[in-house]
Amino acid sequence: MGKPSGAKPSRPGPVLIPEGELSSMSEDSTLVARALKGDRKAFEMIVRKYEQPLTNYLGRMTGEREAALDFTQEVFIKVYCSLGSYRPAYKFSTWLFKIASNHLIDHWRKKKLPTLSLDQPVDEDERSLTPQVPDPGPSVARKFELAEIRQKIERALESIPEAFRELFVLRHVNEFSYEEIADIKSLPVGTVKNRVFQAKEMLRRRMEGS
Amino acid sequence: MRDCRNAESFYLYLEGELGPAERHGLEAHLEACPACREALAERRLLHEAFISLPPFEVPPDFALSVMDRIPEAADGKAGWFAPLASGLAALVVGLMGFYILTGESLSDVLVAVSRSFSSGFGRLLPLFAKLLKIGALLLDVASGFVTMLGKGLAIFLSSLGPDGIGLILGLGLLLSLLLFLGAKRLLSLGEKT
């Protein structure tokens, strides 16, 4: 996964520096090759590497930790059974999240959850949420403010349409680059950028209303 | 003068996604526009919150519980050797058990086993022959049906004329293309990075 600027290096998940990206790709390919030869330990290493980012993604998409853990298990089993179709020329994390995304879509289709149109216009209302931000430094007050905003974001995330929420989560929780998200979702990069932006503005407006 | 309501560029700026020209343009505008500075400060706070959402807790034994559910069959290690070895072991255990229970010698056991096999095979032979006959009959019926279908199709096509045939071929091609694209989408699990 590419690491966008401004992301914190201490966050969990496969946060990779650009120089190490190639070596991580080859490490993943090696683990997959070993798993295909029957080395279960190699697949366990893959599970350990991706269990946290996958649970973060599925957790934010389902809103429930237990459901997220169940989904994560199911995705790993699906991945294990499909390892033969993985091509090392492609990035493993992108392939993994594509399977996870398709798994979620299948689940929603089976449950027939109501989804909102992607063409839903974003309100032009640009009123300020917190007009006074005098000190951008990491003061205690600011930390409290951030913690409160994070809680509001968690609540607001559940109320925005899945298609927008998913792109937001892939970008800001899983730290994929816009290009990687475009690969995972088979969408043009411009569309991904615009929908991530729309998701953020939806969150901002819902937080204003809460 | 840039559009003050373009909030998307604020987020892209905070993510370092703007090119040098766009970045400099925005920075120059911010110096002159207090409203945009305020809007950017708001987005900066939100952006910091977006990128620092807490992770979901994963149990320490989660990977092991996943591995417990991984099917053994996909292991690929066992191959043909394990079933063969277990089959032979079962045969040996069976023969030994027979010898211990009945007191018959191993050669007697082998003779008895071969007799029971040959008598069982003799009884099954007519059944195999009947099954083969039924299979041949079904094949005959299927070939007749296919021939009839071919003739019907030929008559139908000859009654259509060149325009009709062209239309049907076009529809067939379109349907095949749609099926191909659908299957590709269904199976496309690896996308290029």
mmCIF file of N, CA and C in Angstrom, chain A residues 5-8 11-12 37-38 40 43-44 47-48 51-52 55-56 59-60 65 69 72-73 76-77 80-81 85 87 90-91 94-95 98-99 126 128-131 133 142 145-146 149-150 153-154 168 171-173 178 183 193-194 197 200-201 203-204 207, chain B residues 4-17 38-39 41-77 185-193:
data_model
loop_
_atom_site.group_PDB
_atom_site.id
_atom_site.type_symbol
_atom_site.label_atom_id
_atom_site.label_comp_id
_atom_site.label_asym_id
_atom_site.label_seq_id
_atom_site.Cartn_x
_atom_site.Cartn_y
_atom_site.Cartn_z
ATOM 1 N N SER A 5 1.101 11.212 2.078
ATOM 2 C CA SER A 5 1.751 12.128 3.004
ATOM 3 C C SER A 5 0.775 12.514 4.099
ATOM 4 N N GLY A 6 1.279 12.765 5.268
ATOM 5 C CA GLY A 6 0.429 13.149 6.380
ATOM 6 C C GLY A 6 -0.032 11.973 7.193
ATOM 7 N N ALA A 7 0.129 10.723 6.688
ATOM 8 C CA ALA A 7 -0.297 9.544 7.442
ATOM 9 C C ALA A 7 0.725 9.254 8.519
ATOM 10 N N LYS A 8 0.222 8.756 9.684
ATOM 11 C CA LYS A 8 1.130 8.523 10.798
ATOM 12 C C LYS A 8 1.817 7.178 10.650
ATOM 13 N N ARG A 11 0.760 3.833 12.811
ATOM 14 C CA ARG A 11 -0.538 3.169 12.715
ATOM 15 C C ARG A 11 -0.371 1.721 12.328
ATOM 16 N N PRO A 12 -1.285 0.837 12.807
ATOM 17 C CA PRO A 12 -1.160 -0.582 12.488
ATOM 18 C C PRO A 12 -1.518 -0.848 11.029
ATOM 19 N N LYS A 37 2.423 -24.569 -2.281
ATOM 20 C CA LYS A 37 3.101 -25.874 -2.220
ATOM 21 C C LYS A 37 2.694 -26.656 -0.972
ATOM 22 N N GLY A 38 1.763 -26.084 -0.200
ATOM 23 C CA GLY A 38 1.262 -26.801 0.970
ATOM 24 C C GLY A 38 1.852 -26.340 2.285
ATOM 25 N N ARG A 40 1.555 -24.477 5.224
ATOM 26 C CA ARG A 40 0.500 -23.771 5.947
ATOM 27 C C ARG A 40 1.053 -22.626 6.790
ATOM 28 N N PHE A 43 1.012 -19.448 4.855
ATOM 29 C CA PHE A 43 -0.290 -18.778 4.792
ATOM 30 C C PHE A 43 -0.619 -18.128 6.137
ATOM 31 N N GLU A 44 -0.200 -18.770 7.208
ATOM 32 C CA GLU A 44 -0.430 -18.176 8.537
ATOM 33 C C GLU A 44 0.292 -16.821 8.632
ATOM 34 N N VAL A 47 -1.795 -14.333 6.961
ATOM 35 C CA VAL A 47 -2.940 -13.971 7.817
ATOM 36 C C VAL A 47 -2.489 -12.979 8.887
ATOM 37 N N ARG A 48 -1.350 -13.261 9.520
ATOM 38 C CA ARG A 48 -0.860 -12.373 10.584
ATOM 39 C C ARG A 48 -0.540 -10.977 10.036
ATOM 40 N N GLU A 51 -4.278 -9.429 8.970
ATOM 41 C CA GLU A 51 -5.486 -9.543 9.800
ATOM 42 C C GLU A 51 -5.946 -8.171 10.327
ATOM 43 N N GLN A 52 -4.987 -7.329 10.723
ATOM 44 C CA GLN A 52 -5.362 -6.026 11.286
ATOM 45 C C GLN A 52 -5.942 -5.082 10.225
ATOM 46 N N THR A 55 -9.378 -6.371 9.148
ATOM 47 C CA THR A 55 -10.408 -6.195 10.180
ATOM 48 C C THR A 55 -10.792 -4.720 10.303
ATOM 49 N N ASN A 56 -9.817 -3.834 10.180
ATOM 50 C CA ASN A 56 -10.131 -2.392 10.220
ATOM 51 C C ASN A 56 -11.092 -2.026 9.083
ATOM 52 N N GLY A 59 -14.425 -3.868 9.634
ATOM 53 C CA GLY A 59 -15.064 -3.316 10.829
ATOM 54 C C GLY A 59 -15.735 -1.996 10.538
ATOM 55 N N ARG A 60 -15.038 -1.153 9.786
ATOM 56 C CA ARG A 60 -15.617 0.165 9.476
ATOM 57 C C ARG A 60 -16.759 0.016 8.476
ATOM 58 N N ARG A 65 -17.565 -5.177 15.501
ATOM 59 C CA ARG A 65 -16.288 -5.881 15.593
ATOM 60 C C ARG A 65 -16.459 -7.388 15.331
ATOM 61 N N LEU A 69 -14.774 -9.605 12.398
ATOM 62 C CA LEU A 69 -13.864 -10.747 12.585
ATOM 63 C C LEU A 69 -14.365 -11.968 11.803
ATOM 64 N N THR A 72 -13.619 -11.326 8.231
ATOM 65 C CA THR A 72 -12.179 -11.432 7.976
ATOM 66 C C THR A 72 -11.786 -12.908 7.826
ATOM 67 N N GLN A 73 -12.330 -13.744 8.709
ATOM 68 C CA GLN A 73 -12.059 -15.191 8.606
ATOM 69 C C GLN A 73 -12.510 -15.729 7.249
ATOM 70 N N PHE A 76 -10.245 -14.676 4.438
ATOM 71 C CA PHE A 76 -8.976 -15.420 4.408
ATOM 72 C C PHE A 76 -9.182 -16.833 3.842
ATOM 73 N N ILE A 77 -10.306 -17.454 4.187
ATOM 74 C CA ILE A 77 -10.573 -18.800 3.651
ATOM 75 C C ILE A 77 -10.768 -18.726 2.132
ATOM 76 N N TYR A 80 -7.446 -18.272 0.550
ATOM 77 C CA TYR A 80 -6.674 -19.524 0.538
ATOM 78 C C TYR A 80 -7.138 -20.433 -0.621
ATOM 79 N N CYS A 81 -8.451 -20.502 -0.774
ATOM 80 C CA CYS A 81 -8.996 -21.370 -1.830
ATOM 81 C C CYS A 81 -8.734 -20.796 -3.228
ATOM 82 N N SER A 85 -5.236 -18.675 -8.313
ATOM 83 C CA SER A 85 -5.545 -17.685 -9.366
ATOM 84 C C SER A 85 -4.782 -16.374 -9.155
ATOM 85 N N ARG A 87 -1.853 -13.837 -9.399
ATOM 86 C CA ARG A 87 -0.689 -13.667 -10.291
ATOM 87 C C ARG A 87 0.329 -12.757 -9.621
ATOM 88 N N TYR A 90 0.837 -8.899 -9.874
ATOM 89 C CA TYR A 90 -0.056 -7.942 -9.220
ATOM 90 C C TYR A 90 0.258 -7.848 -7.741
ATOM 91 N N LYS A 91 -0.125 -6.723 -7.172
ATOM 92 C CA LYS A 91 0.155 -6.516 -5.753
ATOM 93 C C LYS A 91 -0.808 -7.357 -4.909
ATOM 94 N N THR A 94 -3.672 -5.533 -2.938
ATOM 95 C CA THR A 94 -4.757 -5.065 -3.811
ATOM 96 C C THR A 94 -5.698 -6.223 -4.133
ATOM 97 N N TRP A 95 -5.096 -7.377 -4.450
ATOM 98 C CA TRP A 95 -5.874 -8.582 -4.767
ATOM 99 C C TRP A 95 -6.702 -9.019 -3.558
ATOM 100 N N LYS A 98 -9.562 -6.686 -2.951
ATOM 101 C CA LYS A 98 -10.577 -6.845 -4.000
ATOM 102 C C LYS A 98 -11.501 -8.003 -3.627
ATOM 103 N N ILE A 99 -10.905 -9.082 -3.132
ATOM 104 C CA ILE A 99 -11.707 -10.228 -2.695
ATOM 105 C C ILE A 99 -12.600 -9.812 -1.516
ATOM 106 N N GLU A 126 -21.463 24.898 2.735
ATOM 107 C CA GLU A 126 -20.060 24.805 3.160
ATOM 108 C C GLU A 126 -19.827 25.499 4.504
ATOM 109 N N SER A 128 -18.977 26.270 8.283
ATOM 110 C CA SER A 128 -17.835 25.770 9.045
ATOM 111 C C SER A 128 -18.279 24.950 10.243
ATOM 112 N N LEU A 129 -17.584 23.840 10.502
ATOM 113 C CA LEU A 129 -17.891 22.995 11.660
ATOM 114 C C LEU A 129 -17.291 23.596 12.926
ATOM 115 N N THR A 130 -16.025 23.903 12.865
ATOM 116 C CA THR A 130 -15.346 24.497 14.018
ATOM 117 C C THR A 130 -14.589 25.723 13.513
ATOM 118 N N PRO A 131 -15.254 26.858 13.528
ATOM 119 C CA PRO A 131 -14.683 28.040 12.877
ATOM 120 C C PRO A 131 -13.360 28.496 13.483
ATOM 121 N N VAL A 133 -9.933 27.705 14.879
ATOM 122 C CA VAL A 133 -8.855 26.745 15.106
ATOM 123 C C VAL A 133 -7.570 27.554 15.229
ATOM 124 N N ARG A 142 -6.213 20.277 21.872
ATOM 125 C CA ARG A 142 -6.401 19.818 20.502
ATOM 126 C C ARG A 142 -6.564 18.297 20.447
ATOM 127 N N GLU A 145 -9.967 17.585 21.405
ATOM 128 C CA GLU A 145 -10.832 17.967 20.294
ATOM 129 C C GLU A 145 -10.808 16.877 19.209
ATOM 130 N N LEU A 146 -9.596 16.392 18.904
ATOM 131 C CA LEU A 146 -9.447 15.338 17.893
ATOM 132 C C LEU A 146 -10.175 14.066 18.310
ATOM 133 N N ILE A 149 -13.776 14.514 17.751
ATOM 134 C CA ILE A 149 -14.099 14.478 16.314
ATOM 135 C C ILE A 149 -14.070 13.035 15.799
ATOM 136 N N ARG A 150 -13.072 12.257 16.277
ATOM 137 C CA ARG A 150 -12.986 10.850 15.839
ATOM 138 C C ARG A 150 -14.254 10.084 16.205
ATOM 139 N N ILE A 153 -16.884 11.043 13.888
ATOM 140 C CA ILE A 153 -16.657 10.442 12.559
ATOM 141 C C ILE A 153 -17.148 8.987 12.566
ATOM 142 N N GLU A 154 -16.818 8.250 13.646
ATOM 143 C CA GLU A 154 -17.237 6.843 13.742
ATOM 144 C C GLU A 154 -18.756 6.728 13.604
ATOM 145 N N PHE A 168 -13.755 5.827 1.277
ATOM 146 C CA PHE A 168 -13.153 6.620 2.366
ATOM 147 C C PHE A 168 -12.286 5.719 3.257
ATOM 148 N N ARG A 171 -9.088 4.603 1.661
ATOM 149 C CA ARG A 171 -8.122 5.706 1.562
ATOM 150 C C ARG A 171 -7.545 6.076 2.925
ATOM 151 N N HIS A 172 -8.411 6.306 3.903
ATOM 152 C CA HIS A 172 -7.916 6.904 5.151
ATOM 153 C C HIS A 172 -7.717 5.917 6.296
ATOM 154 N N VAL A 173 -8.358 4.772 6.240
ATOM 155 C CA VAL A 173 -8.111 3.765 7.286
ATOM 156 C C VAL A 173 -7.027 2.811 6.812
ATOM 157 N N TYR A 178 -4.792 6.493 -4.227
ATOM 158 C CA TYR A 178 -5.979 6.584 -5.080
ATOM 159 C C TYR A 178 -5.875 5.583 -6.240
ATOM 160 N N ASP A 183 -7.709 0.380 -8.669
ATOM 161 C CA ASP A 183 -7.495 -1.018 -9.070
ATOM 162 C C ASP A 183 -8.427 -1.954 -8.317
ATOM 163 N N LYS A 193 -11.188 9.741 -6.532
ATOM 164 C CA LYS A 193 -10.849 10.976 -5.824
ATOM 165 C C LYS A 193 -12.111 11.770 -5.490
ATOM 166 N N ASN A 194 -12.983 11.873 -6.493
ATOM 167 C CA ASN A 194 -14.192 12.659 -6.292
ATOM 168 C C ASN A 194 -15.101 12.034 -5.236
ATOM 169 N N PHE A 197 -13.743 12.507 -1.775
ATOM 170 C CA PHE A 197 -14.021 13.886 -1.374
ATOM 171 C C PHE A 197 -15.479 14.034 -0.930
ATOM 172 N N LYS A 200 -16.050 12.617 2.445
ATOM 173 C CA LYS A 200 -15.547 13.464 3.523
ATOM 174 C C LYS A 200 -16.499 14.632 3.788
ATOM 175 N N GLU A 201 -17.036 15.177 2.722
ATOM 176 C CA GLU A 201 -17.969 16.290 2.898
ATOM 177 C C GLU A 201 -19.288 15.812 3.510
ATOM 178 N N LEU A 203 -19.507 13.354 5.622
ATOM 179 C CA LEU A 203 -19.177 13.172 7.040
ATOM 180 C C LEU A 203 -19.189 14.518 7.754
ATOM 181 N N ARG A 204 -18.603 15.515 7.124
ATOM 182 C CA ARG A 204 -18.510 16.849 7.736
ATOM 183 C C ARG A 204 -19.913 17.397 8.012
ATOM 184 N N MET A 207 -21.655 15.486 10.753
ATOM 185 C CA MET A 207 -21.104 15.839 12.067
ATOM 186 C C MET A 207 -21.614 17.197 12.513
ATOM 187 N N CYS B 4 -13.599 29.920 -4.533
ATOM 188 C CA CYS B 4 -13.433 29.751 -3.082
ATOM 189 C C CYS B 4 -14.171 28.538 -2.537
ATOM 190 N N ARG B 5 -15.144 28.017 -3.280
ATOM 191 C CA ARG B 5 -15.932 26.907 -2.752
ATOM 192 C C ARG B 5 -15.337 25.546 -3.096
ATOM 193 N N ASN B 6 -14.197 25.504 -3.752
ATOM 194 C CA ASN B 6 -13.612 24.226 -4.164
ATOM 195 C C ASN B 6 -12.894 23.546 -2.990
ATOM 196 N N ALA B 7 -13.698 22.853 -2.172
ATOM 197 C CA ALA B 7 -13.142 22.225 -0.963
ATOM 198 C C ALA B 7 -12.293 21.004 -1.304
ATOM 199 N N GLU B 8 -12.527 20.389 -2.489
ATOM 200 C CA GLU B 8 -11.783 19.176 -2.848
ATOM 201 C C GLU B 8 -10.277 19.447 -2.871
ATOM 202 N N SER B 9 -9.921 20.657 -3.362
ATOM 203 C CA SER B 9 -8.495 20.965 -3.456
ATOM 204 C C SER B 9 -7.860 21.107 -2.073
ATOM 205 N N PHE B 10 -8.674 21.492 -1.065
ATOM 206 C CA PHE B 10 -8.134 21.591 0.305
ATOM 207 C C PHE B 10 -7.688 20.211 0.790
ATOM 208 N N TYR B 11 -8.571 19.215 0.557
ATOM 209 C CA TYR B 11 -8.241 17.855 1.007
ATOM 210 C C TYR B 11 -7.026 17.316 0.251
ATOM 211 N N LEU B 12 -7.017 17.533 -1.072
ATOM 212 C CA LEU B 12 -5.896 17.028 -1.881
ATOM 213 C C LEU B 12 -4.593 17.709 -1.464
ATOM 214 N N TYR B 13 -4.705 19.001 -1.094
ATOM 215 C CA TYR B 13 -3.538 19.749 -0.621
ATOM 216 C C TYR B 13 -3.019 19.128 0.681
ATOM 217 N N LEU B 14 -3.943 18.831 1.595
ATOM 218 C CA LEU B 14 -3.553 18.250 2.891
ATOM 219 C C LEU B 14 -2.956 16.843 2.727
ATOM 220 N N GLU B 15 -3.407 16.133 1.683
ATOM 221 C CA GLU B 15 -2.886 14.781 1.449
ATOM 222 C C GLU B 15 -1.609 14.796 0.614
ATOM 223 N N GLY B 16 -1.185 15.978 0.174
ATOM 224 C CA GLY B 16 0.002 16.068 -0.675
ATOM 225 C C GLY B 16 -0.246 15.557 -2.075
ATOM 226 N N GLU B 17 -1.508 15.624 -2.518
ATOM 227 C CA GLU B 17 -1.871 15.077 -3.829
ATOM 228 C C GLU B 17 -1.906 16.136 -4.933
ATOM 229 N N GLU B 38 -9.767 29.836 6.763
ATOM 230 C CA GLU B 38 -10.606 29.267 7.818
ATOM 231 C C GLU B 38 -11.136 27.893 7.403
ATOM 232 N N ALA B 39 -11.580 27.812 6.141
ATOM 233 C CA ALA B 39 -12.106 26.529 5.639
ATOM 234 C C ALA B 39 -11.003 25.464 5.627
ATOM 235 N N ALA B 41 -8.376 25.383 7.623
ATOM 236 C CA ALA B 41 -8.074 25.006 9.020
ATOM 237 C C ALA B 41 -9.079 23.962 9.505
ATOM 238 N N GLU B 42 -10.327 24.163 9.113
ATOM 239 C CA GLU B 42 -11.368 23.186 9.506
ATOM 240 C C GLU B 42 -11.088 21.809 8.900
ATOM 241 N N ARG B 43 -10.753 21.811 7.590
ATOM 242 C CA ARG B 43 -10.466 20.533 6.909
ATOM 243 C C ARG B 43 -9.197 19.886 7.453
ATOM 244 N N ARG B 44 -8.253 20.713 7.887
ATOM 245 C CA ARG B 44 -7.003 20.159 8.424
ATOM 246 C C ARG B 44 -7.297 19.348 9.698
ATOM 247 N N LEU B 45 -8.155 19.922 10.541
ATOM 248 C CA LEU B 45 -8.517 19.230 11.779
ATOM 249 C C LEU B 45 -9.243 17.923 11.456
ATOM 250 N N LEU B 46 -10.174 18.003 10.501
ATOM 251 C CA LEU B 46 -10.911 16.802 10.093
ATOM 252 C C LEU B 46 -9.955 15.763 9.506
ATOM 253 N N HIS B 47 -9.040 16.237 8.664
ATOM 254 C CA HIS B 47 -8.091 15.333 8.010
ATOM 255 C C HIS B 47 -7.249 14.591 9.055
ATOM 256 N N GLU B 48 -6.820 15.320 10.081
ATOM 257 C CA GLU B 48 -6.027 14.682 11.144
ATOM 258 C C GLU B 48 -6.837 13.596 11.836
ATOM 259 N N ALA B 49 -8.135 13.882 12.026
ATOM 260 C CA ALA B 49 -9.009 12.880 12.659
ATOM 261 C C ALA B 49 -9.233 11.694 11.723
ATOM 262 N N PHE B 50 -9.410 11.976 10.424
ATOM 263 C CA PHE B 50 -9.640 10.893 9.442
ATOM 264 C C PHE B 50 -8.500 9.883 9.453
ATOM 265 N N ILE B 51 -7.262 10.411 9.494
ATOM 266 C CA ILE B 51 -6.112 9.505 9.339
ATOM 267 C C ILE B 51 -5.658 8.900 10.668
ATOM 268 N N SER B 52 -6.386 9.183 11.732
ATOM 269 C CA SER B 52 -5.964 8.612 13.021
ATOM 270 C C SER B 52 -7.110 7.896 13.725
ATOM 271 N N LEU B 53 -8.038 7.351 12.929
ATOM 272 C CA LEU B 53 -9.134 6.579 13.538
ATOM 273 C C LEU B 53 -8.548 5.333 14.207
ATOM 274 N N PRO B 54 -9.032 4.965 15.392
ATOM 275 C CA PRO B 54 -8.422 3.835 16.111
ATOM 276 C C PRO B 54 -8.671 2.494 15.400
ATOM 277 N N PRO B 55 -7.728 1.542 15.514
ATOM 278 C CA PRO B 55 -7.925 0.242 14.867
ATOM 279 C C PRO B 55 -8.923 -0.632 15.630
ATOM 280 N N PHE B 56 -9.497 -1.596 14.943
ATOM 281 C CA PHE B 56 -10.363 -2.581 15.603
ATOM 282 C C PHE B 56 -9.457 -3.620 16.265
ATOM 283 N N GLU B 57 -9.809 -4.008 17.469
ATOM 284 C CA GLU B 57 -8.965 -4.967 18.185
ATOM 285 C C GLU B 57 -9.120 -6.372 17.586
ATOM 286 N N VAL B 58 -7.980 -6.982 17.286
ATOM 287 C CA VAL B 58 -7.980 -8.357 16.754
ATOM 288 C C VAL B 58 -7.455 -9.281 17.854
ATOM 289 N N PRO B 59 -8.179 -10.366 18.181
ATOM 290 C CA PRO B 59 -7.702 -11.272 19.234
ATOM 291 C C PRO B 59 -6.331 -11.855 18.890
ATOM 292 N N PRO B 60 -5.478 -12.089 19.901
ATOM 293 C CA PRO B 60 -4.118 -12.587 19.614
ATOM 294 C C PRO B 60 -4.101 -13.943 18.918
ATOM 295 N N ASP B 61 -5.142 -14.764 19.165
ATOM 296 C CA ASP B 61 -5.152 -16.105 18.549
ATOM 297 C C ASP B 61 -5.978 -16.135 17.261
ATOM 298 N N PHE B 62 -6.232 -14.951 16.703
ATOM 299 C CA PHE B 62 -7.108 -14.894 15.523
ATOM 300 C C PHE B 62 -6.526 -15.702 14.351
ATOM 301 N N ALA B 63 -5.215 -15.537 14.110
ATOM 302 C CA ALA B 63 -4.599 -16.236 12.968
ATOM 303 C C ALA B 63 -4.732 -17.751 13.133
ATOM 304 N N LEU B 64 -4.592 -18.224 14.377
ATOM 305 C CA LEU B 64 -4.703 -19.669 14.610
ATOM 306 C C LEU B 64 -6.128 -20.155 14.349
ATOM 307 N N SER B 65 -7.118 -19.307 14.755
ATOM 308 C CA SER B 65 -8.506 -19.725 14.515
ATOM 309 C C SER B 65 -8.807 -19.744 13.019
ATOM 310 N N VAL B 66 -8.169 -18.845 12.267
ATOM 311 C CA VAL B 66 -8.343 -18.874 10.793
ATOM 312 C C VAL B 66 -7.726 -20.160 10.248
ATOM 313 N N MET B 67 -6.523 -20.492 10.733
ATOM 314 C CA MET B 67 -5.821 -21.678 10.219
ATOM 315 C C MET B 67 -6.595 -22.956 10.539
ATOM 316 N N ASP B 68 -7.327 -22.947 11.681
ATOM 317 C CA ASP B 68 -8.143 -24.117 12.031
ATOM 318 C C ASP B 68 -9.251 -24.349 11.011
ATOM 319 N N ARG B 69 -9.701 -23.248 10.400
ATOM 320 C CA ARG B 69 -10.813 -23.371 9.437
ATOM 321 C C ARG B 69 -10.334 -23.558 7.996
ATOM 322 N N ILE B 70 -9.033 -23.494 7.800
ATOM 323 C CA ILE B 70 -8.496 -23.663 6.443
ATOM 324 C C ILE B 70 -8.620 -25.135 6.050
ATOM 325 N N PRO B 71 -9.224 -25.413 4.886
ATOM 326 C CA PRO B 71 -9.402 -26.816 4.493
ATOM 327 C C PRO B 71 -8.073 -27.530 4.272
ATOM 328 N N GLU B 72 -7.974 -28.751 4.787
ATOM 329 C CA GLU B 72 -6.748 -29.540 4.658
ATOM 330 C C GLU B 72 -6.539 -29.992 3.217
ATOM 331 N N ALA B 73 -7.637 -30.194 2.503
ATOM 332 C CA ALA B 73 -7.551 -30.770 1.152
ATOM 333 C C ALA B 73 -6.710 -29.909 0.231
ATOM 334 N N ALA B 74 -6.745 -28.585 0.485
ATOM 335 C CA ALA B 74 -6.008 -27.678 -0.405
ATOM 336 C C ALA B 74 -4.516 -27.684 -0.097
ATOM 337 N N ASP B 75 -4.127 -28.463 0.909
ATOM 338 C CA ASP B 75 -2.740 -28.494 1.335
ATOM 339 C C ASP B 75 -1.793 -28.885 0.204
ATOM 340 N N GLY B 76 -2.191 -29.945 -0.543
ATOM 341 C CA GLY B 76 -1.376 -30.343 -1.686
ATOM 342 C C GLY B 76 -0.192 -31.201 -1.319
ATOM 343 N N LYS B 77 0.045 -31.451 -0.005
ATOM 344 C CA LYS B 77 1.217 -32.188 0.437
ATOM 345 C C LYS B 77 0.990 -33.696 0.276
ATOM 346 N N ARG B 185 -15.643 -10.306 -15.352
ATOM 347 C CA ARG B 185 -15.860 -9.484 -14.155
ATOM 348 C C ARG B 185 -15.999 -10.370 -12.922
ATOM 349 N N LEU B 186 -16.698 -11.493 -13.114
ATOM 350 C CA LEU B 186 -16.915 -12.427 -11.991
ATOM 351 C C LEU B 186 -15.609 -13.033 -11.519
ATOM 352 N N LEU B 187 -14.730 -13.311 -12.492
ATOM 353 C CA LEU B 187 -13.499 -14.026 -12.139
ATOM 354 C C LEU B 187 -12.303 -13.110 -11.935
ATOM 355 N N SER B 188 -12.488 -11.805 -12.240
ATOM 356 C CA SER B 188 -11.304 -10.924 -12.169
ATOM 357 C C SER B 188 -10.953 -10.646 -10.712
ATOM 358 N N LEU B 189 -9.999 -11.389 -10.221
ATOM 359 C CA LEU B 189 -9.586 -11.225 -8.820
ATOM 360 C C LEU B 189 -8.240 -10.520 -8.739
ATOM 361 N N GLY B 190 -7.461 -10.557 -9.751
ATOM 362 C CA GLY B 190 -6.149 -9.902 -9.704
ATOM 363 C C GLY B 190 -6.117 -8.722 -10.648
ATOM 364 N N GLU B 191 -6.043 -7.547 -10.076
ATOM 365 C CA GLU B 191 -5.945 -6.351 -10.908
ATOM 366 C C GLU B 191 -4.521 -5.833 -10.876
ATOM 367 N N LYS B 192 -4.105 -5.226 -11.951
ATOM 368 C CA LYS B 192 -2.729 -4.748 -11.974
ATOM 369 C C LYS B 192 -2.534 -3.598 -10.988
ATOM 370 N N THR B 193 -1.344 -3.456 -10.471
ATOM 371 C CA THR B 193 -1.089 -2.418 -9.481
ATOM 372 C C THR B 193 -0.520 -1.189 -10.165
#
